Coordinates of C-alpha atoms and ligand atoms in Angstrom, one line a residue:
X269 CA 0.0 0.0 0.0
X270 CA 0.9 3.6 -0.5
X271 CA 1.7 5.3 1.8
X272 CA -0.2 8.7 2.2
X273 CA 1.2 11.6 4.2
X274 CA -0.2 15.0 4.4
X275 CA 1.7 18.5 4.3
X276 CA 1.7 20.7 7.2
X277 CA 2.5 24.6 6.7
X278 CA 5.5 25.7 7.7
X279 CA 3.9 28.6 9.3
X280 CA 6.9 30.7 8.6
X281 CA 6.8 33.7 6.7
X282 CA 9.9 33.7 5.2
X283 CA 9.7 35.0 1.7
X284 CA 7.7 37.7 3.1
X285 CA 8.9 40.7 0.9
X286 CA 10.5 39.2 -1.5
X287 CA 10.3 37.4 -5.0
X288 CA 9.9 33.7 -6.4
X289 CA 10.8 33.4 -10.2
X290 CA 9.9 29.6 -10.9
X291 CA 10.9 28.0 -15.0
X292 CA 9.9 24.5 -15.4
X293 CA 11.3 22.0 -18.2
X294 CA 10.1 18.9 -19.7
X295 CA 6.6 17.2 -19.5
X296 CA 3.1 18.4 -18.0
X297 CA 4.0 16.5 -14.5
X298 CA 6.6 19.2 -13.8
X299 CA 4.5 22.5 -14.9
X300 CA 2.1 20.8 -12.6
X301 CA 4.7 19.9 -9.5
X302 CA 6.4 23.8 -10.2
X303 CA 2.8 24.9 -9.3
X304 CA 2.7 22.9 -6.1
X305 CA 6.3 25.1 -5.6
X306 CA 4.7 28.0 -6.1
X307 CA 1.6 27.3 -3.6
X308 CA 4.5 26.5 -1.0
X309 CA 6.1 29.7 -1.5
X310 CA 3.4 31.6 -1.8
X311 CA 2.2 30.3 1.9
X312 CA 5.7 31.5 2.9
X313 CA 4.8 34.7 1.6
X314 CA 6.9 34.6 -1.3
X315 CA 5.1 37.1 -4.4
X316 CA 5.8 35.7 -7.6
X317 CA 7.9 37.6 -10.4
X318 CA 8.2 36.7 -14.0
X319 CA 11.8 38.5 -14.0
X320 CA 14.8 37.1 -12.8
X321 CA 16.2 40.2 -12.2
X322 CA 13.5 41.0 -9.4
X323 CA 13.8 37.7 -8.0
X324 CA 14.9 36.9 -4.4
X325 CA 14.8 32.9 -4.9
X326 CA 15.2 31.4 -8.6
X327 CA 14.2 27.6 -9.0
X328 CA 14.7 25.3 -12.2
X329 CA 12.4 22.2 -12.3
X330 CA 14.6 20.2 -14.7
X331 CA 14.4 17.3 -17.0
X332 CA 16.4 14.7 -18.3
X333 CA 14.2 12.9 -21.0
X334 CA 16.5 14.1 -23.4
X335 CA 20.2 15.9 -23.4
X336 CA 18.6 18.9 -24.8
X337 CA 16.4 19.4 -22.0
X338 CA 19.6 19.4 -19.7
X339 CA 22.0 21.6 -21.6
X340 CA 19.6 24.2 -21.5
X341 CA 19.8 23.7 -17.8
X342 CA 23.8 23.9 -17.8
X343 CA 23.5 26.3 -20.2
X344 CA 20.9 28.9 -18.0
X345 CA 22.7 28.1 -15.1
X346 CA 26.1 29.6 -16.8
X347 CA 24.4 33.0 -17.4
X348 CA 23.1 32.8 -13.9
X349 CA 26.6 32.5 -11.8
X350 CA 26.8 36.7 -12.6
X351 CA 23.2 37.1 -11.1
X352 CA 24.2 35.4 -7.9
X353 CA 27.4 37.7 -7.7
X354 CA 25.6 40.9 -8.0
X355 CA 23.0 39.6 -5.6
X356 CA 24.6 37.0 -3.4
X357 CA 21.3 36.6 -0.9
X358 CA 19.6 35.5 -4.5
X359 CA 18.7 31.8 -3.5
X360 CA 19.1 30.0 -6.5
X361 CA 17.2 26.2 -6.7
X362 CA 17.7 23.3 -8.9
X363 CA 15.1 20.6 -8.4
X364 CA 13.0 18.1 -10.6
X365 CA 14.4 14.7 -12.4
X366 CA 18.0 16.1 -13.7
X367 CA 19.1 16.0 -9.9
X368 CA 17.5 12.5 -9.4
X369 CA 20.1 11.4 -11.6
X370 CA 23.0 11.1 -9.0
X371 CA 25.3 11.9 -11.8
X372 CA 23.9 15.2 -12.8
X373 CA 23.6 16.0 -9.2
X374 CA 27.0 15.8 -8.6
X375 CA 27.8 17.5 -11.9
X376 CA 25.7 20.8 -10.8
X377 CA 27.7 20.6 -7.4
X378 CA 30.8 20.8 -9.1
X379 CA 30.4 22.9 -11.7
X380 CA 28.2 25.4 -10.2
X381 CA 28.9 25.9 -6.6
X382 CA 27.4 28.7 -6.0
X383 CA 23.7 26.9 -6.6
X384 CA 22.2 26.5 -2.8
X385 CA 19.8 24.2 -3.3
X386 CA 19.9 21.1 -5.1
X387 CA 16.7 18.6 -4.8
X388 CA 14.9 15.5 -6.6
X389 CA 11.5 14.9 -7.3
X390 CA 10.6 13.1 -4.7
X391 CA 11.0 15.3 -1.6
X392 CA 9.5 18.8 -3.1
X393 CA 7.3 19.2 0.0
X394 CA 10.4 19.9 2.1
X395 CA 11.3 23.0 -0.1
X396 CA 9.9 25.2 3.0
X397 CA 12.5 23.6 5.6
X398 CA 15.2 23.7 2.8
X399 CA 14.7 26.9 2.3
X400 CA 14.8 28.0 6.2
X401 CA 18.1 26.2 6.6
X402 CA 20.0 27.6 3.8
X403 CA 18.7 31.2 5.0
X404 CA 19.9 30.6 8.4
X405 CA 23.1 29.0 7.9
X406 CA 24.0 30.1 4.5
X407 CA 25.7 26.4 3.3
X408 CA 24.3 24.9 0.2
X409 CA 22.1 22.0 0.1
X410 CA 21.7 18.7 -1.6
X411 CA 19.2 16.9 -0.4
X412 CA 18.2 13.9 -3.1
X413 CA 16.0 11.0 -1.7
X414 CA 17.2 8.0 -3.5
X415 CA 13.8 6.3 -3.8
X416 CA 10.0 7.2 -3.1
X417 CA 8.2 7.4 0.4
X418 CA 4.7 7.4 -0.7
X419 CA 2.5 10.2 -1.2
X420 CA 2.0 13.5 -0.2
X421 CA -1.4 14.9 0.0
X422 CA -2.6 19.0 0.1
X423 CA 0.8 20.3 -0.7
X424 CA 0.0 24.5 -1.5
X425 CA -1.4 25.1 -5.2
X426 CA -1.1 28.4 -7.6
X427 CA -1.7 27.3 -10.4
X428 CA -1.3 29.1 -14.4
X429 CA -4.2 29.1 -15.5
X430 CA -7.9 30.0 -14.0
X431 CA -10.1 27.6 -16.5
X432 CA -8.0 24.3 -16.8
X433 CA -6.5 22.2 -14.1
X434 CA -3.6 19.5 -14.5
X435 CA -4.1 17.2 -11.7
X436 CA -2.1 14.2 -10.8
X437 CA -3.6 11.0 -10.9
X438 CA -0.2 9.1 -10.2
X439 CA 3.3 9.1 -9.4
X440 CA 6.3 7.5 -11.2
X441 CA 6.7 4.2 -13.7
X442 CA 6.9 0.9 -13.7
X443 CA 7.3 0.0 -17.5
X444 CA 10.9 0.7 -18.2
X445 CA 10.9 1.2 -22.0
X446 CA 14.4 0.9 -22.8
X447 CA 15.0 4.0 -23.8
X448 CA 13.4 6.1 -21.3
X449 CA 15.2 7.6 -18.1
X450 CA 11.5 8.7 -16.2
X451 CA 11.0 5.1 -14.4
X452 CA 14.7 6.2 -12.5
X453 CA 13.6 9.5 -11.8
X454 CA 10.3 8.9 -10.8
X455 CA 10.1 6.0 -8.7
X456 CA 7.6 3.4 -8.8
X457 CA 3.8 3.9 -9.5
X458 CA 1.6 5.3 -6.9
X459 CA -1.9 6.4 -7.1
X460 CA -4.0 8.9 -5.2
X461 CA -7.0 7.7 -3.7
X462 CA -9.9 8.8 -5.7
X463 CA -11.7 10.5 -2.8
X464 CA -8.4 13.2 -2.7
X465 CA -8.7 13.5 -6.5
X466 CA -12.4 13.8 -6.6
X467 CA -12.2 16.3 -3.4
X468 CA -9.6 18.1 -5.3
X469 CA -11.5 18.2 -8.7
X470 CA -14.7 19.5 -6.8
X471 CA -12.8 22.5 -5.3
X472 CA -11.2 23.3 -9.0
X473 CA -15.0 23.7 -10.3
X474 CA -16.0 25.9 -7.0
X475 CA -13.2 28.1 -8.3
X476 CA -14.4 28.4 -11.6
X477 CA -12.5 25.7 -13.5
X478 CA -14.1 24.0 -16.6
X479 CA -11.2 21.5 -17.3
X480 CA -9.2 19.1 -15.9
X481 CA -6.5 17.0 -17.6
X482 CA -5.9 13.7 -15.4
X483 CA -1.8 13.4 -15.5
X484 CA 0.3 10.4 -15.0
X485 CA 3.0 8.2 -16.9
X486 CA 0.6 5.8 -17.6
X487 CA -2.7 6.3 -16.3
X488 CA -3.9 3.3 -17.4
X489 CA -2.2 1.8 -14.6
X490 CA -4.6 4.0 -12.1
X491 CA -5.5 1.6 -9.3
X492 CA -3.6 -1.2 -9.6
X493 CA -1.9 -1.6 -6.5
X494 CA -5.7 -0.5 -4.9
X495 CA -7.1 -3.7 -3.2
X496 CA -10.4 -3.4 -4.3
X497 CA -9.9 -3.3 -8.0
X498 CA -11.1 0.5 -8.6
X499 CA -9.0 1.7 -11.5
X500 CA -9.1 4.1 -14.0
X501 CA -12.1 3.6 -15.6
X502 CA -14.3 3.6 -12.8
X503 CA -12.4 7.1 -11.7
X504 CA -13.4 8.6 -15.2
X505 CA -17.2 7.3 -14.6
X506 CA -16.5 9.3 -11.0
X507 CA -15.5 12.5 -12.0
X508 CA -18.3 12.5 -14.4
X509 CA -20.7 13.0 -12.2
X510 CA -19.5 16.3 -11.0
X511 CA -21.3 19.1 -11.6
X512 CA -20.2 21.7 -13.0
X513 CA -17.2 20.1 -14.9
X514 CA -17.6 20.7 -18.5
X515 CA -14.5 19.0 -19.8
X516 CA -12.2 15.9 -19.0
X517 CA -8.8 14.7 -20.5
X518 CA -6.0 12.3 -19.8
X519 CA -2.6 11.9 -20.8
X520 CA -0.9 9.4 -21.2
X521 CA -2.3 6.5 -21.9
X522 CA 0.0 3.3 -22.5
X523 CA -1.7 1.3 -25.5
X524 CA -0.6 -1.7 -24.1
X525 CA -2.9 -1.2 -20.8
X526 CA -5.7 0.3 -22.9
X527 CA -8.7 -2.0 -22.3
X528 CA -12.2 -2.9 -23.6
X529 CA -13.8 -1.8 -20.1
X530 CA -11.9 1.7 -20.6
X531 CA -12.6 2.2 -24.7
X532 CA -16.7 2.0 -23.0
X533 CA -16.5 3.8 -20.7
X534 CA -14.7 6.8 -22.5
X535 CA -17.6 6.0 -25.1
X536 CA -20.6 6.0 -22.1
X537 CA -18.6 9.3 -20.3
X538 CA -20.4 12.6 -21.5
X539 CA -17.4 15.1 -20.0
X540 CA -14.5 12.8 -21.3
X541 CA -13.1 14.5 -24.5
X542 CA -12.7 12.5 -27.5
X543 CA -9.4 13.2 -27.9
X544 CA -6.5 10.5 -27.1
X545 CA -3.1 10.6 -27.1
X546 CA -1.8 7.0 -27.8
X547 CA 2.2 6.8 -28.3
X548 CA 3.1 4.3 -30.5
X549 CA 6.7 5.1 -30.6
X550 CA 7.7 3.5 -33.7
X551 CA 6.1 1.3 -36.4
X552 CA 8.2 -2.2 -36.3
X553 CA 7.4 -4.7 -34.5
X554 CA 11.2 -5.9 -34.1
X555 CA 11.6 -2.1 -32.8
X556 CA 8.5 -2.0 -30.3
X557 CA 10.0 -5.5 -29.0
X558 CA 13.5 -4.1 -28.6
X559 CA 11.5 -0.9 -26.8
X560 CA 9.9 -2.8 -24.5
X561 CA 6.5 -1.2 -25.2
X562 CA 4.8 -4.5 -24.5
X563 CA 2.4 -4.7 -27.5
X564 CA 2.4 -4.9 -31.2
X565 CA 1.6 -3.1 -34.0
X566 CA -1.3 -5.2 -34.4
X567 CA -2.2 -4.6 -31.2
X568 CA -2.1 -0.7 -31.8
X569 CA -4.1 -0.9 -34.8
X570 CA -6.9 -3.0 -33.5
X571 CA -6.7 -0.3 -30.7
X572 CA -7.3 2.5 -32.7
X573 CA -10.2 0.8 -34.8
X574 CA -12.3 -0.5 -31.9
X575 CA -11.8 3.2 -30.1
X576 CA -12.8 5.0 -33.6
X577 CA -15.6 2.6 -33.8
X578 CA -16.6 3.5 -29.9
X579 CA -16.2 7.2 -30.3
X580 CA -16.4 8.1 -34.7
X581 CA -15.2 11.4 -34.1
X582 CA -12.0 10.7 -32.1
X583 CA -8.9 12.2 -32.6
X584 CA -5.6 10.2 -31.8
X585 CA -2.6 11.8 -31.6
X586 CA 1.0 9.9 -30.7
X587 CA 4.4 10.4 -29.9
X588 CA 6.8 9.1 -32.1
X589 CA 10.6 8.4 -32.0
X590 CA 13.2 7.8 -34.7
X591 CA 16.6 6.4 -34.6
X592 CA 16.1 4.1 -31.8
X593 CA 19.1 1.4 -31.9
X594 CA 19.1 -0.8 -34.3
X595 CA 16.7 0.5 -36.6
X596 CA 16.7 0.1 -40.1
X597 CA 15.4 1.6 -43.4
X598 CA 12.7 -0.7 -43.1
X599 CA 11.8 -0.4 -39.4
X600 CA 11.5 3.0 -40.2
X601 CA 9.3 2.7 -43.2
X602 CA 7.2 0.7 -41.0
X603 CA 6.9 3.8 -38.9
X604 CA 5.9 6.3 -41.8
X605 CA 3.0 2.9 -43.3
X606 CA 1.8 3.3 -39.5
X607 CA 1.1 7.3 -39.6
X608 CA -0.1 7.1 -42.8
X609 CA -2.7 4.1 -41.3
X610 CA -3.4 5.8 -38.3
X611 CA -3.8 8.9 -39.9
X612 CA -3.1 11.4 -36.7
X613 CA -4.2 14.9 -36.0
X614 CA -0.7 15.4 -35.0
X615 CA 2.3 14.1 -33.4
X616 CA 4.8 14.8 -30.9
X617 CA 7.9 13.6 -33.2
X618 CA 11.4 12.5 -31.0
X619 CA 15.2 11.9 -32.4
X620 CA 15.6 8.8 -29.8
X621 CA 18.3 10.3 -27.5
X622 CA 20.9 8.2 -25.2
X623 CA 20.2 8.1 -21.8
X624 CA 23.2 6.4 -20.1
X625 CA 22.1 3.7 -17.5
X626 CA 18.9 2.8 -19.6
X627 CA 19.4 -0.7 -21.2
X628 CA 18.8 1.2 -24.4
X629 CA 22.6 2.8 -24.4
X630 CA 24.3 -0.6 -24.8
X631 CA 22.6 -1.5 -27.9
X632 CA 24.2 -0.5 -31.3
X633 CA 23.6 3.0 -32.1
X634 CA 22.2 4.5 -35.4
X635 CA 24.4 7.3 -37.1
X636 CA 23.3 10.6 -36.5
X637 CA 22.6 11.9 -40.1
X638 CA 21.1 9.0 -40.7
X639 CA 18.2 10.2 -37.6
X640 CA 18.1 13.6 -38.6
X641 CA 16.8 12.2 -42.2
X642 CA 14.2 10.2 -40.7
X643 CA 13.0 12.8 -38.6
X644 CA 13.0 15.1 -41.6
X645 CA 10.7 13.0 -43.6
X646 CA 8.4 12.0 -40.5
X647 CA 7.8 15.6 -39.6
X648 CA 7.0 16.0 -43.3
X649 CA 4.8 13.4 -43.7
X650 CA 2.6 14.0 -40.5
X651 CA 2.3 18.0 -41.4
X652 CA 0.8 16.8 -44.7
X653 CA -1.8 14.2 -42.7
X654 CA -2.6 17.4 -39.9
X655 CA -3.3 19.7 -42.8
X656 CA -5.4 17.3 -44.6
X657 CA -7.2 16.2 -41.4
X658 CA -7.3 19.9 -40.5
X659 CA -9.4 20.6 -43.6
X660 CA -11.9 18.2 -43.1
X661 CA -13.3 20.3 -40.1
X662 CA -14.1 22.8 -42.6
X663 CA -17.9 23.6 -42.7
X664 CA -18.4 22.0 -39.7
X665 CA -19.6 23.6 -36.0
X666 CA -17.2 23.1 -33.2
X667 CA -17.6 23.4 -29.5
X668 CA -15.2 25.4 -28.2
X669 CA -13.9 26.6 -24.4
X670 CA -12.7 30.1 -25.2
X671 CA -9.4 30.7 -23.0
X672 CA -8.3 34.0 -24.4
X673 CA -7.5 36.6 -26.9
X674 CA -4.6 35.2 -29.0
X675 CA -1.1 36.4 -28.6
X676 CA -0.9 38.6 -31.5
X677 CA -3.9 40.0 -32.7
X678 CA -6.0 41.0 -29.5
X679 CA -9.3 40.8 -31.5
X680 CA -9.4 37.3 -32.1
X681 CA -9.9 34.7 -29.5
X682 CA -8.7 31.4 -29.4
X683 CA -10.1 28.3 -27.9
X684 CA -9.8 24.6 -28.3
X685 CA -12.4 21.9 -29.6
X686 CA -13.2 18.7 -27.7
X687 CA -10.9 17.1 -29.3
X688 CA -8.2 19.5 -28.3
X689 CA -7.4 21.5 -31.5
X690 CA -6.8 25.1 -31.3
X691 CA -9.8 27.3 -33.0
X692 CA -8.9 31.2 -33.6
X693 CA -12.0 33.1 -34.2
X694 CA -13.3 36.9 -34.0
X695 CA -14.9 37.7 -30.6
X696 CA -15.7 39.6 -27.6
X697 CA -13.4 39.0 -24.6
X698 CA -16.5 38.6 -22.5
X699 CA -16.9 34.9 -24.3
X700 CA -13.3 33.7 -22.3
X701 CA -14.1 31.6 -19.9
X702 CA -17.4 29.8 -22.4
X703 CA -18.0 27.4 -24.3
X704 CA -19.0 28.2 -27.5
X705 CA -20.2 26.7 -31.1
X706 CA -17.6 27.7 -33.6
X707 CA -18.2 27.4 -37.5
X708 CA -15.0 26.4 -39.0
X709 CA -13.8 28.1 -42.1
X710 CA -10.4 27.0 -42.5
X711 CA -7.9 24.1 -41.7
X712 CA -4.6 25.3 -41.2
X713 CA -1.5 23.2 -40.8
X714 CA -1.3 24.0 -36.6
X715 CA -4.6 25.0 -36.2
X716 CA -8.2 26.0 -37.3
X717 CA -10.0 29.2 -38.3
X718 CA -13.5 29.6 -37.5
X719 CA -16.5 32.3 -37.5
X720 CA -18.5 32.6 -34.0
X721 CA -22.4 31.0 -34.3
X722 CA -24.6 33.3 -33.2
X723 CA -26.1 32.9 -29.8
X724 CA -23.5 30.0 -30.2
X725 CA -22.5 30.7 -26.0
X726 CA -23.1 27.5 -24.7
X727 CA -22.4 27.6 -20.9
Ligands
LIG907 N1 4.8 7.9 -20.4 C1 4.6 8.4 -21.7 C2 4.4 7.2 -22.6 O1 4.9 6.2 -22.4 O2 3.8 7.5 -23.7 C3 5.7 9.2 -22.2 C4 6.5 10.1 -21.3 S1 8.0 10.7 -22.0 C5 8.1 12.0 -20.9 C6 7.5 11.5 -23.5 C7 8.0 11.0 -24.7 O3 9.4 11.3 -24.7 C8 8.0 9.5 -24.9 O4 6.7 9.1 -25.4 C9 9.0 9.3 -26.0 O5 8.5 9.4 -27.3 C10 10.0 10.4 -25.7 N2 11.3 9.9 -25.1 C11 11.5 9.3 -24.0 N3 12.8 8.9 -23.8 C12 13.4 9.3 -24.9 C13 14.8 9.3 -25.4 N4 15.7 8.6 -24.7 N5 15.0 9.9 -26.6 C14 14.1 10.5 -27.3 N6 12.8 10.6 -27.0 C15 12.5 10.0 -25.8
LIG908 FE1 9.1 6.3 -20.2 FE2 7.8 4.2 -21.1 FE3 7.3 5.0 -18.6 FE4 6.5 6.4 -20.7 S1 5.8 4.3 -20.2 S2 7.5 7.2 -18.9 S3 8.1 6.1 -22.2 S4 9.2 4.2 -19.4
LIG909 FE1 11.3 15.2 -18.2 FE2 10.9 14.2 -15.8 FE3 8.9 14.7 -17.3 S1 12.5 13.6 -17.2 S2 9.7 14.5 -19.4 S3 10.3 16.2 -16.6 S4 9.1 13.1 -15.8

């Protein structure tokens, strides 16, 4: 069982005063833990700041899925060594999966001394103490717990936005895909009891919240190690029922976990969008073996076809990766026949990426011009497929929540459909906030165009 702890306040107002400048990397399960960081310090009284300059305490949520994501870590925390100079009471934080990696720990000790606090992902609730000691007695910190304790329960929240919600359904990984580093950064799988995510989802909507998207590895995997056999599905036909809840999502779902009980329920569900993002990963089944993905492209397929037949007007969307070891011209042509298959609204495409200690690194490595060609024509063919797919929404009427004017021309809004594709349209900024019926008048490759309904306001 799980254990289930819950956070106290420090009841210290230490950042009273001052400034918190918080920058995230890497997937939606850090955006949402860098929000539970900024509920602690704002409870320490803490304001936040989007400059560094003004900032009293700077902390970088890392990542390590790929080496990008970490060199742009190194790489900030170059240009940050003169900040802390001309400021040295400037508490400067680096927490999140990069520091769970004892390696890169020890590399951002060495390298850059002058960071105070170093932390991993699974002891964020103690940023309050951490900070307190490093305050008092001005020595750096590393404090990295090797494994997970459990979970803890009503750590602070501010979160981004006011309309949708990321809210964690579970911690960590068990499935250890060759390539991927998150299972040792993450710990094993834990999930929250429903009655804490429920509670928590009811609050959101007092506050004026329409959406939620349910987070995890691989929600699919919601409940297992629950003795009474409550799993995902069963939390989806929960939060349902509440009131006032206009939209739900999920991400990810493993398609090797993605059952028959779950495709009806999604089907049944009236708040659950029909939007799914399944990664395949790649195409071959000699590939998905050597991945350890756990199914086949078979599998997939079938997958895809009884959830288009549960729900016609889905819309799948995938990661993909290219290069992984060992893949050939025709592993990767198998790749390119699925997408063409499957058909996706879009695709998160990946250059597969060594991660040392993942069994993945041993295997024989494909050249590097070799995976920047691949990618090239993946990337190519997908655009075509969005575009195409894009198009098809043309003539058609689209519900969609309105979340705000869009970033460069302040008299259109933009607002994304059910099935989570971004609608720009011309509006009055009283409609953020609603949902609203959309006439689409043009599919673009990224997104859609649309003209408002008239008396289209929905809710
Ligand atoms: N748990 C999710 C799943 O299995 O679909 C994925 C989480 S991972 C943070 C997001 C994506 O990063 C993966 O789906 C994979 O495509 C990509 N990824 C993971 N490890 C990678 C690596 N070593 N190189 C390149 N891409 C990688
Ligand atoms: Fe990584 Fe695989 Fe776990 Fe996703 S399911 S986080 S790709 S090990
Ligand atoms: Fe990166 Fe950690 Fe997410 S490694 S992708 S931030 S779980």
């Amino acid at each position: 069982m799980t254990e289930v702890t819950t956070y106290e306040s420090f009841n210290k107002k230490i950042g009273e005063g001052k400034f918190a400048y918080i920058q995230s990397f890497g997937c939606q399960m850090n955006e949402r833990d860098s929000e539970s960081l900024a509920g602690m310090l704002e409870d320490l009284g803490y304001s936040p700041t989007d400059t560094q300059e003004k900032a009293d305490i700077i902390i970088l949520n890392t990542c390590c899925v790929r080496e990008t994501a970490e060199s742009k870590v190194f790489g900030l925390l170059g240009r940050l060594r003169k900040r802390k100079v001309a400021k040295p009471d400037l508490i400067l934080a680096v927490c999140g999966c990069m520091p769970q990696q004892e390696a890169a720990a020890k590399r951002i000790r060495h390298s850059f001394p002058f960071v105070d606090l170093i932390f991993g992902t699974h002891n964020i609730h103690e940023l309050p103490r951490m900070i307190h000691q490093v305050q008092e007695n001005h020595e750096a910190i590393l404090e990295v717990w090797a494994t997970e304790k459990g979970i803890e329960e009503n750590i602070p929240v501010k979160r981004k936005d006011k309309l949708k919600a990321w809210v964690t359904i579970m911690y960590g990984c068990n499935n250890f895909c060759t390539y991927c580093i998150v299972p040792y950064v993450r710990g094993r799988e834990r999930s929250r009891q429903p009655e804490e995510i429920v509670n928590e989802i009811k609050a959101l909507v007092q506050e004026g919240f329409k959406e939620v998207t349910l987070l995890g590895q691989n929600v699919n995997s919601y409940g297992k190690e629950f003795a009474d056999h409550y799993r995902f599905a069963d939390l989806l036909l929960a939060l349902d029922k509440i009131a006032g809840l206009e939209r739900i999502r999920f991400m990810t779902s493993h398609p090797r976990d993605f059952d028959q009980r779950l495709i009806d329920v999604i089907a049944s569900t009236k708040k659950v969008c029909e939007h799914y993002h399944l990664p395949a990963q790649a195409g071959s089944n000699r590939i998905l073996k050597l991945m350890n993905r756990g199914y086949t492209r078979e599998h997939y397929l079938e997958l895809i076809r009884k959830i288009k037949e549960a729900v016609p007007n889905a819309s799948i969307t995938a990661d993909l990766m290219v290069g992984f070891p060992g893949e050939t011209e025709a592993d990767f042509e198998d790749t390119l026949d699925l997408v063409k298959l499957v058909r996706y609204d879009s695709a998160f495409t990946f250059v597969y990426n060594l991660r040392t200690g993942t069994p993945a690194a041993k295997m024989e490595q494909v050249p590097e011009e070799v995976k920047s060609e691949r990618i090239q024509r993946l990337i190519e063919m997908q655009g075509q497929i969005s575009l195409e797919n894009n198009q098809q929404e043309e003539g058609r009427m689209l519900e969609v929540l309105v979340e705000g004017e869009t970033k460069t021309n302040p008299d259109l809004l933009a607002g994304r459909t059910r099935t989570n594709k971004l609608v720009v349209f011309r509006g009055d900024i009283k409609l953020i906030g609603k949902l609203v019926q959309v006439k689409i008048t043009k599919g673009r490759p990224n997104l859609l165009e649309g003209e408002l309904v008239p008396n289209g306001a929905i809710v």
